CSV table of C-alpha atoms in Angstrom, one decimal:
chain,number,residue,atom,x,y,z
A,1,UNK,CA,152.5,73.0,187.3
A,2,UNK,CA,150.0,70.4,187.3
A,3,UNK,CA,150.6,66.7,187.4
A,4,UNK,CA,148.5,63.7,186.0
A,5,UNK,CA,147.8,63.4,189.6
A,6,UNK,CA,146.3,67.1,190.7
A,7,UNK,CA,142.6,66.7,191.4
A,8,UNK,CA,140.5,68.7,189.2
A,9,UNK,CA,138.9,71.7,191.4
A,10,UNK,CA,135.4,70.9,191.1
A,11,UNK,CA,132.8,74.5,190.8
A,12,UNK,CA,130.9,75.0,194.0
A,13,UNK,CA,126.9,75.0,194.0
A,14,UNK,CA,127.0,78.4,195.2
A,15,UNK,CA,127.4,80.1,192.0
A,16,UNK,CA,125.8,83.1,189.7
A,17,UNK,CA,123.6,80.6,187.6
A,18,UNK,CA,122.7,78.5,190.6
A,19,UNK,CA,121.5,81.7,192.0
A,20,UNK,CA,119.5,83.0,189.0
A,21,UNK,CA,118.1,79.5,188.9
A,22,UNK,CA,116.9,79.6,192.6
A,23,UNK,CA,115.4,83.2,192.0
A,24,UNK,CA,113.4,81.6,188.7
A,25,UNK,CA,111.6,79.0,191.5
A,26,UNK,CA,111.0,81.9,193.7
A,27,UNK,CA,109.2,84.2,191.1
A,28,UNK,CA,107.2,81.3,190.1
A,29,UNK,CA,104.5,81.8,192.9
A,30,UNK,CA,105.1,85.6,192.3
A,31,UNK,CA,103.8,85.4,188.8
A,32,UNK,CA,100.6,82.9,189.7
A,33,UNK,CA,98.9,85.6,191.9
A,34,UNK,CA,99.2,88.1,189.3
A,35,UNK,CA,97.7,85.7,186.8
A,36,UNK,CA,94.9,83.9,189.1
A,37,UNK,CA,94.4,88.0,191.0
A,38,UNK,CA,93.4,89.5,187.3
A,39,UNK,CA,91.1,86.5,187.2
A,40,UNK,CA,90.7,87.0,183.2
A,41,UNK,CA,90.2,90.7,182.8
A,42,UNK,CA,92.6,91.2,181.1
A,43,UNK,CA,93.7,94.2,182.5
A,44,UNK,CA,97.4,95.6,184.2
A,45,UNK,CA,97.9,92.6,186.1
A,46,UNK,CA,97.4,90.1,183.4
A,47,UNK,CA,99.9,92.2,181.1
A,48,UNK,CA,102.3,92.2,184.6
A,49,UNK,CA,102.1,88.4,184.8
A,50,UNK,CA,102.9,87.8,181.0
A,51,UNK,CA,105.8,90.4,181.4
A,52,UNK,CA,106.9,88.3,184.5
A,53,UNK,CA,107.1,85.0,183.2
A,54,UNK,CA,108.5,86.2,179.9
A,55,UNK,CA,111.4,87.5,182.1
A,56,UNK,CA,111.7,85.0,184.8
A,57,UNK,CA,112.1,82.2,181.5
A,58,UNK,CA,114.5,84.1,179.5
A,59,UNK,CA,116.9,83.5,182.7
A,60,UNK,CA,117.2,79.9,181.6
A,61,UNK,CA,119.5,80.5,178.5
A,62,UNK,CA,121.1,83.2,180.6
A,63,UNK,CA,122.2,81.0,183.4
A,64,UNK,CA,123.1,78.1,181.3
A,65,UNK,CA,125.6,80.6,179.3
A,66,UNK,CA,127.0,82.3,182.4
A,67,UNK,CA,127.4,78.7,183.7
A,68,UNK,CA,129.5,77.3,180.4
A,69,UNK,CA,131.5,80.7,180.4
A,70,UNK,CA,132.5,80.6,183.7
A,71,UNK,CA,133.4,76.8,184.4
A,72,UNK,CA,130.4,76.5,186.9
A,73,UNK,CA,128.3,73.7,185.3
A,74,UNK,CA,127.6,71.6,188.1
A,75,UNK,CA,125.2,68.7,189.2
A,76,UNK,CA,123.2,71.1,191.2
A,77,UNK,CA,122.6,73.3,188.5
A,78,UNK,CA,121.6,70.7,186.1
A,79,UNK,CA,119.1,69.5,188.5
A,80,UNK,CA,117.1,72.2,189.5
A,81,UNK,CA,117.3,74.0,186.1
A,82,UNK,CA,114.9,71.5,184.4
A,83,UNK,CA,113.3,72.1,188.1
A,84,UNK,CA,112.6,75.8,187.7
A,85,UNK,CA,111.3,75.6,184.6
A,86,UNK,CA,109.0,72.5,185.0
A,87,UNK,CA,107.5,75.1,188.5
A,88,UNK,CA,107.1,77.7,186.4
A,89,UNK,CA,105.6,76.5,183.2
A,90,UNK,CA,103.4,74.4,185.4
A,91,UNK,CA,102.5,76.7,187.7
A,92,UNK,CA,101.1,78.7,184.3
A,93,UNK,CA,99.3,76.1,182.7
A,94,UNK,CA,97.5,75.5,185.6
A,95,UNK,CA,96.8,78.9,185.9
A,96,UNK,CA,95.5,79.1,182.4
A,97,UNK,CA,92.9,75.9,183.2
A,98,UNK,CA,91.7,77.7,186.3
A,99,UNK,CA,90.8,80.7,184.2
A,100,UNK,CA,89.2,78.7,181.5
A,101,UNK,CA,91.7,79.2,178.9
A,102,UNK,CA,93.0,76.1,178.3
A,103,UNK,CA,91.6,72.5,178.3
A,104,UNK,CA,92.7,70.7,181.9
A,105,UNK,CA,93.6,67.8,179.4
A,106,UNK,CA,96.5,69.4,177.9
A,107,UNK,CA,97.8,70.5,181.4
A,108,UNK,CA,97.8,67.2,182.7
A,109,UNK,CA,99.2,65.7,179.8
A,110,UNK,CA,102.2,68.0,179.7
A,111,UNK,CA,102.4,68.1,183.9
A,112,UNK,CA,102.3,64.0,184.3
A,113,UNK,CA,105.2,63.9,181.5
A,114,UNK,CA,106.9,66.7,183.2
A,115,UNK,CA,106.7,65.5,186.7
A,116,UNK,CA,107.6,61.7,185.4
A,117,UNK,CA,110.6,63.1,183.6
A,118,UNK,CA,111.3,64.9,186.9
A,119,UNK,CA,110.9,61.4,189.3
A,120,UNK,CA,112.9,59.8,187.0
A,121,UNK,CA,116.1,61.7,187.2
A,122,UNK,CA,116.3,61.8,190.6
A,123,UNK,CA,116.1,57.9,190.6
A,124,UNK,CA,118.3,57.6,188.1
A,125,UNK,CA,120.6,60.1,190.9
A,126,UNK,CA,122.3,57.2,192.5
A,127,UNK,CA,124.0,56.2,189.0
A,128,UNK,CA,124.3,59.7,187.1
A,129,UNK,CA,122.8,63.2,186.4
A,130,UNK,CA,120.7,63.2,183.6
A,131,UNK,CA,121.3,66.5,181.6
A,132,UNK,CA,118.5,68.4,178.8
A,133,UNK,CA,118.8,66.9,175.6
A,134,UNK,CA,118.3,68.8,172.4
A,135,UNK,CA,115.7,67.1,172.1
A,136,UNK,CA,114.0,68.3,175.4
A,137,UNK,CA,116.1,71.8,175.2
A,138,UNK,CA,113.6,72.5,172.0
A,139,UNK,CA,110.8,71.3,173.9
A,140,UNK,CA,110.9,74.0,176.8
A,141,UNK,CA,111.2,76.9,173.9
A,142,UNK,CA,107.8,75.8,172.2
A,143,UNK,CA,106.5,75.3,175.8
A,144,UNK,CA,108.0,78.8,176.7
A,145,UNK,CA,106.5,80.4,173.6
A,146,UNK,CA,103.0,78.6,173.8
A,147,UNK,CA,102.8,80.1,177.0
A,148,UNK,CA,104.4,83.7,176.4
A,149,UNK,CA,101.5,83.9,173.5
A,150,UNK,CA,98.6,82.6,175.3
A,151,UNK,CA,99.7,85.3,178.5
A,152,UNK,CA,99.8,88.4,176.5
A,153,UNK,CA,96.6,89.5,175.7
A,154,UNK,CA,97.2,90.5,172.4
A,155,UNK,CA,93.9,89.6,170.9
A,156,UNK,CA,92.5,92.9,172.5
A,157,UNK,CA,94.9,94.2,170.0
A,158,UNK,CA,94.7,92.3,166.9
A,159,UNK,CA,91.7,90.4,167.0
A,160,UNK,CA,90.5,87.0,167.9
A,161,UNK,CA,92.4,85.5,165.2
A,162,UNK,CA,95.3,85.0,167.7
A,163,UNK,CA,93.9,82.8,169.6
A,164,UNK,CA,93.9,80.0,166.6
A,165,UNK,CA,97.8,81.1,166.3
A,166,UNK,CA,98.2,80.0,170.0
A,167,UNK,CA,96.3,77.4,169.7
A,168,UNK,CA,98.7,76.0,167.0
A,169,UNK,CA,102.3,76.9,169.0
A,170,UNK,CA,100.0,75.3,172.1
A,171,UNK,CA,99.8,72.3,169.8
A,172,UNK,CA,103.2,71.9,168.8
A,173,UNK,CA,104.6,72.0,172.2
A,174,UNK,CA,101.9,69.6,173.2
A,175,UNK,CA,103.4,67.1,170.8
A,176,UNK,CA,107.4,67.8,171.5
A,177,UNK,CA,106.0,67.3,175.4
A,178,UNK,CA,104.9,63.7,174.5
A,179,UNK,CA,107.6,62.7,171.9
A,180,UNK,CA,110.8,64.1,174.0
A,181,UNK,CA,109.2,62.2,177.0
A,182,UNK,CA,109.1,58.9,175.5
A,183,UNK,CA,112.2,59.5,174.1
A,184,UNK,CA,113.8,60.0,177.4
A,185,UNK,CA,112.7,56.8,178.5
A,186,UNK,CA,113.6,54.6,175.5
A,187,UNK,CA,117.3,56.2,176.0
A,188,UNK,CA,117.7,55.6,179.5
A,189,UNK,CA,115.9,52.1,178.5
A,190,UNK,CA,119.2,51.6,176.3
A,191,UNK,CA,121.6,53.1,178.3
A,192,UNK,CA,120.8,50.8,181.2
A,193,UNK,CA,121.2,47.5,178.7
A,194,UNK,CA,124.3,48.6,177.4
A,195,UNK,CA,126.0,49.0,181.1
A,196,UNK,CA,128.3,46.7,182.4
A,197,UNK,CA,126.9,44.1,184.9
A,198,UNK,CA,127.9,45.4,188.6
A,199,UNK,CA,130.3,42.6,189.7
């Protein structure tokens, strides 16, 4: 029987959702080539790319379930989940400014506030781990979607009109990019004035 005084058993890193979150990075590059090798034709590599990112980001809700389920939540995994997705979302919009298809100015937008974000937790590693909010949690699925839509070519199906669809969803995640990002900051901003003064 347990007592007041039993340490808690702690999950270890290497775990199911740690794993699936290791083989998101790993895809990442994986999915890039496809994307940059069909070099805008549209053609089977292009749909294999969209297929493979669509996959490779559906993990992230998958892991994150196993990982409450289970009992393996763990500082690891809360770190290099945000991490995955910030490689493989970047490593796409890039992609799509190479090819033309979207403006650098919304990649670099999204990218610095992704890789500040990023910086910022692992400074912030020394006093605590830094968990998705909702707030940023909702961010990721317009980002996630934008990026599903403008990787399937589905205006060789239904017309050009799609692209003005995209470039609405490519919008919205644009401005949940820049809001959740300040709002990151003004928390942390808070949190930090309401700790205690170190002694």
């Amino acid at each position: 029987m347990a007592t007041p005084l039993t340490p808690v058993a702690r999950p270890g890193n290497w775990n199911l959702p740690n794993l699936i979150t290791v083989v998101r990075i790993l895809l990442a590059p994986v999915f890039i080539w496809l994307l940059l090798a069909d070099a805008g034709q549209d053609g089977a590599l292009r749909w294999a790319a969209a297929v493979l990112f669509i996959l490779a980001i559906a993990t992230d809700g998958i892991d994150g379930a196993i990982a409450r389920r289970n009992n393996q939540v763990t500082d690891l995994g809360k770190l290099l989940d945000p991490i995955a997705d910030k490689v493989l979302t970047g490593g796409a919009l890039v992609s799509l400014s190479i090819l033309g298809e979207l403006w650098w100015w919304v990649t670099i937008v999204i990218l610095v506030r992704e890789i500040g974000i990023t910086v910022f937790r692992f400074v912030m590693l020394k006093d605590r781990v830094i968990p998705a909010s909702r707030g940023g949690k909702l961010k990721t699925v317009l980002q996630s979607v934008a990026i599903s839509l403008a990787l399937v070519p589905l205006w060789l199906l239904l017309g050009d009109w799609v692209h003005w669809v995209n470039g609405a969803v490519m919008a919205a995640a644009l401005v949940a990019t820049v809001i959740t990002g300040v709002d990151y900051l003004l928390a942390a901003r808070r949190d930090n004035r309401g700790a205690p003064a170190a002694p």
